[in-house]
Tab-separated table of C-alpha atoms and ligand atoms in Angstrom:
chain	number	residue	atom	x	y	z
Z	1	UNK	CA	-120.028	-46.254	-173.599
Z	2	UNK	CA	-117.045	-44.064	-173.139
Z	3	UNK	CA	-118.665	-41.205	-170.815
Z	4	UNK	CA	-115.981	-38.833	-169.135
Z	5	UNK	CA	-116.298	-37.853	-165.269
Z	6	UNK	CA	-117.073	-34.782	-166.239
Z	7	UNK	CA	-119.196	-35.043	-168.960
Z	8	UNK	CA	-121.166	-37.467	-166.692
Z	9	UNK	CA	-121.006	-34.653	-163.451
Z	10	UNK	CA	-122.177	-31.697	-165.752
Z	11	UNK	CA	-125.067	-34.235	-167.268
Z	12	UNK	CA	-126.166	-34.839	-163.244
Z	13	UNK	CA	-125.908	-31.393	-162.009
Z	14	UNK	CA	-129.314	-29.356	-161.698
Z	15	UNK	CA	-130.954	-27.258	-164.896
Z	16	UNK	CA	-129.506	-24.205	-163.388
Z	17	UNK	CA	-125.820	-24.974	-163.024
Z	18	UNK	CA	-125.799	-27.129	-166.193
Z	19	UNK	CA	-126.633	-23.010	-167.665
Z	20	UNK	CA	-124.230	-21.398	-165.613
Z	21	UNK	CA	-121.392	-23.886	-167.270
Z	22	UNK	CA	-123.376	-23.687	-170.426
Z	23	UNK	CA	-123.018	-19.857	-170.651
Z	24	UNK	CA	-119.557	-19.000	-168.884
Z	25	UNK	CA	-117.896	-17.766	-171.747
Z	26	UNK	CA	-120.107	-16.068	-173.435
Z	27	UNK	CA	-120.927	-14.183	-169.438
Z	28	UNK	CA	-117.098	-13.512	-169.309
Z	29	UNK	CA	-117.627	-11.911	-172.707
Z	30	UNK	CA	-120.125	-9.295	-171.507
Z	31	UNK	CA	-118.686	-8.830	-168.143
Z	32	UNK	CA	-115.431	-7.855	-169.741
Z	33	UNK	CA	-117.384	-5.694	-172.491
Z	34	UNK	CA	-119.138	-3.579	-169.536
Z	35	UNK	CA	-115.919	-3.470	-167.418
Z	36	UNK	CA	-113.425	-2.103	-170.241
Z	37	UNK	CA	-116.136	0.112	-171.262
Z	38	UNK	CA	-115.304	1.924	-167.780
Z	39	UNK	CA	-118.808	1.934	-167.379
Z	40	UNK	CA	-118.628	3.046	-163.411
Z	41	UNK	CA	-115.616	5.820	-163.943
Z	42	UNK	CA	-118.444	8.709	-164.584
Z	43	UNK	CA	-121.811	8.921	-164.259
Z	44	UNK	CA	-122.043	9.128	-168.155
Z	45	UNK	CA	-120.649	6.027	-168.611
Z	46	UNK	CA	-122.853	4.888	-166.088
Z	47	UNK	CA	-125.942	6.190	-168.065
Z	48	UNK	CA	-124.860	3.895	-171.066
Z	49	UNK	CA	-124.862	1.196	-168.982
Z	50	UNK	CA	-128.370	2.023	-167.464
Z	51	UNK	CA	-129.510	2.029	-171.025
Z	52	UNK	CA	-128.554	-1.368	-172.304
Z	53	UNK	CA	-130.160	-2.355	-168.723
Z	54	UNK	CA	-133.003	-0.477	-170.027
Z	55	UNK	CA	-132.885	-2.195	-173.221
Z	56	UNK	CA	-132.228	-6.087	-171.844
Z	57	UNK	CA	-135.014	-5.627	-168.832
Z	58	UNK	CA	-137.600	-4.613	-171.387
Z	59	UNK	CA	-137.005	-7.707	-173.903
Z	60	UNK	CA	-138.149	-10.058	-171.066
Z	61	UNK	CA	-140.504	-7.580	-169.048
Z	62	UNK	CA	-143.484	-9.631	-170.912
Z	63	UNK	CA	-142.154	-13.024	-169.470
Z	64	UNK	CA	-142.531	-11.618	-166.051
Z	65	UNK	CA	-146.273	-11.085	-166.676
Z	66	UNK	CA	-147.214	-14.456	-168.251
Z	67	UNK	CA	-149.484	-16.478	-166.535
Z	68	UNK	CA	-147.416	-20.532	-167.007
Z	69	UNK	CA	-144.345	-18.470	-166.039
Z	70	UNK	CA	-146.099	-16.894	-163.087
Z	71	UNK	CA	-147.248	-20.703	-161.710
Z	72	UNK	CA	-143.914	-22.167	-162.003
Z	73	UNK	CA	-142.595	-19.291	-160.205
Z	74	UNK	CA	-144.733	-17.842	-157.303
Z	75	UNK	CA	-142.859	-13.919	-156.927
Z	76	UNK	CA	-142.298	-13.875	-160.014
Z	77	UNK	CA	-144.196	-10.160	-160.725
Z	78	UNK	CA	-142.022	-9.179	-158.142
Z	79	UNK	CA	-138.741	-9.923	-159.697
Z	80	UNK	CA	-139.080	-7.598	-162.585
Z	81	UNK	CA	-136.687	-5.162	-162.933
Z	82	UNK	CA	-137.442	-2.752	-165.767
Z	83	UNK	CA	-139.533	0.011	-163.232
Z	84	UNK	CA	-136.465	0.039	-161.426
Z	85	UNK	CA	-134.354	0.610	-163.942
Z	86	UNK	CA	-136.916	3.351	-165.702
Z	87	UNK	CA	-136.674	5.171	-161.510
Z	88	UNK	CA	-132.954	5.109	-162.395
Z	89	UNK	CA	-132.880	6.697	-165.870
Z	90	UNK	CA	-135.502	8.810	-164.491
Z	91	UNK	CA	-133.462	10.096	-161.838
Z	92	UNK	CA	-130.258	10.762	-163.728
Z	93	UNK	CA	-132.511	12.200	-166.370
Z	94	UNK	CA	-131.463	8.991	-169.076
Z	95	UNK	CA	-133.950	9.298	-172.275
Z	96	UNK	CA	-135.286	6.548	-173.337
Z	97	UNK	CA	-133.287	4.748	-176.007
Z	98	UNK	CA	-134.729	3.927	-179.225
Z	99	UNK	CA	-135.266	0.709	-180.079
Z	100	UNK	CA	-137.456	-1.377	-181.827
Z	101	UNK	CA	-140.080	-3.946	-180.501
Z	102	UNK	CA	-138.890	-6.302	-177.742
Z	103	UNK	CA	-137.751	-9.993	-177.962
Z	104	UNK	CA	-140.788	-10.943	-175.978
Z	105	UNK	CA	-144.530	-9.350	-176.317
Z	106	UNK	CA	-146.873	-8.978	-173.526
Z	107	UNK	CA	-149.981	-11.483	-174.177
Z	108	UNK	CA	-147.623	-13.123	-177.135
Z	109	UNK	CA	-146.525	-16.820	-177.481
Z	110	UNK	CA	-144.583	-18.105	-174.612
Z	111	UNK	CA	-142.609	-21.521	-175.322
Z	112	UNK	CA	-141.503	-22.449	-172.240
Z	113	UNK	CA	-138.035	-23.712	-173.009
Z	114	UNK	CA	-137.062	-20.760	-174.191
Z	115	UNK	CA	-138.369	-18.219	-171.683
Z	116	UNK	CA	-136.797	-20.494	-168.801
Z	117	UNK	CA	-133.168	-20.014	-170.708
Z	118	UNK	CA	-134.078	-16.009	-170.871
Z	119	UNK	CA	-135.344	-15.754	-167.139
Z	120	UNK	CA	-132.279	-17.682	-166.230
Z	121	UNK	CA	-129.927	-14.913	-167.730
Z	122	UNK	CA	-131.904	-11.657	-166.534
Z	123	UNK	CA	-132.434	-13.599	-162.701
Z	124	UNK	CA	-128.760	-14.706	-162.614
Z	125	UNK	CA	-127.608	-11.226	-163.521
Z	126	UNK	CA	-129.029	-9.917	-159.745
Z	127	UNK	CA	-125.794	-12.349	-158.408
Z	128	UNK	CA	-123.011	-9.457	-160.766
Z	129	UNK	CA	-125.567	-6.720	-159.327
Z	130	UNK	CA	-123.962	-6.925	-156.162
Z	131	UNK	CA	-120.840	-6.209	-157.402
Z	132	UNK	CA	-121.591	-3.508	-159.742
Z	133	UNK	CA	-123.941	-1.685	-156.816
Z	134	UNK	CA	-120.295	-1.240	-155.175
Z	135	UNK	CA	-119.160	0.009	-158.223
Z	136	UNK	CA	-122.390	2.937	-158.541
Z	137	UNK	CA	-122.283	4.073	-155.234
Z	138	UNK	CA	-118.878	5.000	-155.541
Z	139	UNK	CA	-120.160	7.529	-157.959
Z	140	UNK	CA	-122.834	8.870	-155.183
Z	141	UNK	CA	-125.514	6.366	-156.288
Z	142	UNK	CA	-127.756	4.887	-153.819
Z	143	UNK	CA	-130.443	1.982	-153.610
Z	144	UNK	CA	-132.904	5.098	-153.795
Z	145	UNK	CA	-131.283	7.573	-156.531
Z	146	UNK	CA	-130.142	5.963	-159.683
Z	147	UNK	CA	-128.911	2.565	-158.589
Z	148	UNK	CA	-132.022	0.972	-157.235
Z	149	UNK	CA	-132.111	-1.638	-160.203
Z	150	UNK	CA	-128.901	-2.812	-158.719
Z	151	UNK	CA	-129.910	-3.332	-154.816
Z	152	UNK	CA	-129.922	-6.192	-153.276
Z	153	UNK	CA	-133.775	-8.430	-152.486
Z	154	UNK	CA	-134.774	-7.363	-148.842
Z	155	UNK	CA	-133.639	-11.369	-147.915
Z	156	UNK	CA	-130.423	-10.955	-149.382
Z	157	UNK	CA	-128.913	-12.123	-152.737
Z	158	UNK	CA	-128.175	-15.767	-152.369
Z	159	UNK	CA	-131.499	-17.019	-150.653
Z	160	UNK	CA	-133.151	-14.598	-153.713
Z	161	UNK	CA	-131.502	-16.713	-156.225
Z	162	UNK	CA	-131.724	-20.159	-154.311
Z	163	UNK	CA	-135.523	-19.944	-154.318
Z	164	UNK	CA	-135.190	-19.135	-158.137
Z	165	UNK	CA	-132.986	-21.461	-159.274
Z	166	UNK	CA	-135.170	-24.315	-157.033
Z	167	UNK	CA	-137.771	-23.217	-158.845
Z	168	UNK	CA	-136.119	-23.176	-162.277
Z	169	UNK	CA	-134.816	-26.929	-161.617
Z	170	UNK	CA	-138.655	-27.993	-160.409
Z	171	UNK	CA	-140.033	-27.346	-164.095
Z	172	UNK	CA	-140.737	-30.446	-165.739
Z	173	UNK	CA	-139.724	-30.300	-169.618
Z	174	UNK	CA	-139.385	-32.346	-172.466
Z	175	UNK	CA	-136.526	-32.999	-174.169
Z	176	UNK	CA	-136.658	-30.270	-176.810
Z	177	UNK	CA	-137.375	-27.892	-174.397
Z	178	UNK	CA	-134.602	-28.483	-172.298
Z	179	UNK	CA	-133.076	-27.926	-175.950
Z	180	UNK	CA	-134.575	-24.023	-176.365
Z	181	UNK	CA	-133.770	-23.292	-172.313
Z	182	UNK	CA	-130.310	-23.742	-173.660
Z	183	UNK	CA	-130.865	-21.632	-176.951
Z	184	UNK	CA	-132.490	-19.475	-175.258
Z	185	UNK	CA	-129.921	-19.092	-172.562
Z	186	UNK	CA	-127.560	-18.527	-174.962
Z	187	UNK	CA	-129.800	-16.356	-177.063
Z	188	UNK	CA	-130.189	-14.002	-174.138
Z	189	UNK	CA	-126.604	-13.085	-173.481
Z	190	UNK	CA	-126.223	-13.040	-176.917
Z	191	UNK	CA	-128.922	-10.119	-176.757
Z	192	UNK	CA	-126.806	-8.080	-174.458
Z	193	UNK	CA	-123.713	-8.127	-176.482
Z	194	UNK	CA	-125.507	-7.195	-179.206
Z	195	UNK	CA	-126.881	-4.395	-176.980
Z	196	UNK	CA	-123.645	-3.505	-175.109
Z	197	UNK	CA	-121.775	-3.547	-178.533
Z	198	UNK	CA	-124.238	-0.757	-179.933
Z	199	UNK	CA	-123.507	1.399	-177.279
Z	200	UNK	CA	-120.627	1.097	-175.640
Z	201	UNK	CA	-117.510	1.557	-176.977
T	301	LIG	C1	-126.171	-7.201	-167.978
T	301	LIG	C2	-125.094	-7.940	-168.027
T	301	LIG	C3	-124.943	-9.221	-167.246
T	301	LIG	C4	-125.689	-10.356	-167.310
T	301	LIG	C5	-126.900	-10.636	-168.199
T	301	LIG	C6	-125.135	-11.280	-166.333
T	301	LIG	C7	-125.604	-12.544	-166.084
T	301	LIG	C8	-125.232	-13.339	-165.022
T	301	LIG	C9	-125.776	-14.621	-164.681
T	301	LIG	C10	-126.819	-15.381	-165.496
T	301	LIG	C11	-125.208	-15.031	-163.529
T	301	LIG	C12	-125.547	-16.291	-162.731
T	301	LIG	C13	-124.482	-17.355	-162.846
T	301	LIG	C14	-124.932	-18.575	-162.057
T	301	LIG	O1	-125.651	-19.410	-162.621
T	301	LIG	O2	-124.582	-18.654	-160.880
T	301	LIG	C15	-124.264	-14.013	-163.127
T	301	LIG	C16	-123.466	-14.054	-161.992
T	301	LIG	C17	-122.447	-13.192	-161.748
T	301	LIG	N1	-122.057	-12.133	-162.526
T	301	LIG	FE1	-122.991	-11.479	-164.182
T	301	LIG	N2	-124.063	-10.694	-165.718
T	301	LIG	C18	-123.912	-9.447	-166.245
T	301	LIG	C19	-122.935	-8.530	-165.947
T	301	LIG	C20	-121.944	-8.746	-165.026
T	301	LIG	C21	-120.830	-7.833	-164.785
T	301	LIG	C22	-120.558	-6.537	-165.534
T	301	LIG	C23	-120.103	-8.376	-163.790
T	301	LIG	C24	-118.859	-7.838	-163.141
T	301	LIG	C25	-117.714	-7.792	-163.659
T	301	LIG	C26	-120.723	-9.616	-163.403
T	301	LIG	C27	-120.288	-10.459	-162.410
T	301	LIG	C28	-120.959	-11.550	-161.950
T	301	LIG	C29	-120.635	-12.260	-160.728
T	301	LIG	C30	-119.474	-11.917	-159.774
T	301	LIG	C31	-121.560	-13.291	-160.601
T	301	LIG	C32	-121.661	-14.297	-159.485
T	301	LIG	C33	-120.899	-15.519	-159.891
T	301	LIG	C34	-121.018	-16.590	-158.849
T	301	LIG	O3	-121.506	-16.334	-157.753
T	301	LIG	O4	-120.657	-17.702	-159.184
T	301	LIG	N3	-121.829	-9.811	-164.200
T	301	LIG	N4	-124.312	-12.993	-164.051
């Protein structure tokens, strides 16, 4: 069989980076949709933002709660964003944007392909939090007022997403649901296009 190097690298590389190469492009897409939105010039652009945050935290809230997801990864209640992002709109006074129900249900179905490709997305999207936290507290935001969604895990970034993604590699799954981890990677950042491209302009 004709196998390239790389082809044959990317195949042996762990669940998580095989994502991260997986999903480059279509990250690039929403980091440049966010960035040419000017979305840290003003603190109203800044309250868009914090509602497509809103928005993305509170289609996987329900994964954080389930029970599978919970055992595979041990903090994983405490990885949950969405209360700090509702302390942030709550601070800068951001209503709460309408939207209809979210992609995943508290108590619903859980496959566990798919939620693995979704966790990957909203976990891996601390590692850009550090640079946009630089970005917010430029306009006066803190870890405390308004920006506390995008502070940094008391041990620091980097261990906070080894221990994830060592996690996220230890999960045993079959073939076709290594299949929906990459759908639903995929899926996911497809969800926050769609949301960024609703609201920001
Ligand atoms: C809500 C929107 C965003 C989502 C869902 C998201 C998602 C992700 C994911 C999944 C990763 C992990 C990549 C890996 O596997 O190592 C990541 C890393 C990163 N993101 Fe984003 N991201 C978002 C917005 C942004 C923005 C606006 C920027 C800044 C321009 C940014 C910059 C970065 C950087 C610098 C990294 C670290 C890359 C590395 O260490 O290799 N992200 N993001």
């Amino acid at each position: 069989m004709n196998v390239t190097t790389s082809e044959r690298s990317i195949e042996a590389q762990s669940r998580a980076k095989r994502l991260k190469a997986l999903t480059s492009t279509v990250h690039e897409g929403v980091d440049r949709s966010i960035m040419s939105a000017s979305s840290f010039a003003t603190i109203d652009r800044y309250k868009r933002f914090l509602a497509i945050q809103y928005l993305f935290h509170r289609d996987v809230a329900a994964l954080y709660a389930e029970s599978r997801l919970q055992a595979a990864f041990p903090d994983l209640v405490h990885r949950c964003r969405l209360p700090l992002v509702i302390a942030d709109m709550e601070d800068l006074g951001v209503a709460t944007p309408d939207a209809g129900s979210p992609i995943f249900i508290a108590g619903g179905p859980v496959d566990m392909g798919t939620a693995l490709g979704w966790l990957y997305v909203a976990e891996g999207s601390n590692m850009g939090a550090a640079v946009l936290r630089k970005e917010a507290h430029k306009l006066g935001l803190t870890d405390d007022v308004g920006a506390r969604h995008l502070a940094p895990a008391l041990e620091g970034p980097a261990p906070h997403w080894r221990a994830f993604t060592a996690a996220l590699d230890a999960v045993e799954l079959s073939d076709d649901e290594e299949t929906r981890a990459r759908e639903g990677a995929l899926e996911a950042f497809a969800q926050v296009q769609a949301h960024v491209d609703a609201r920001l302009d």
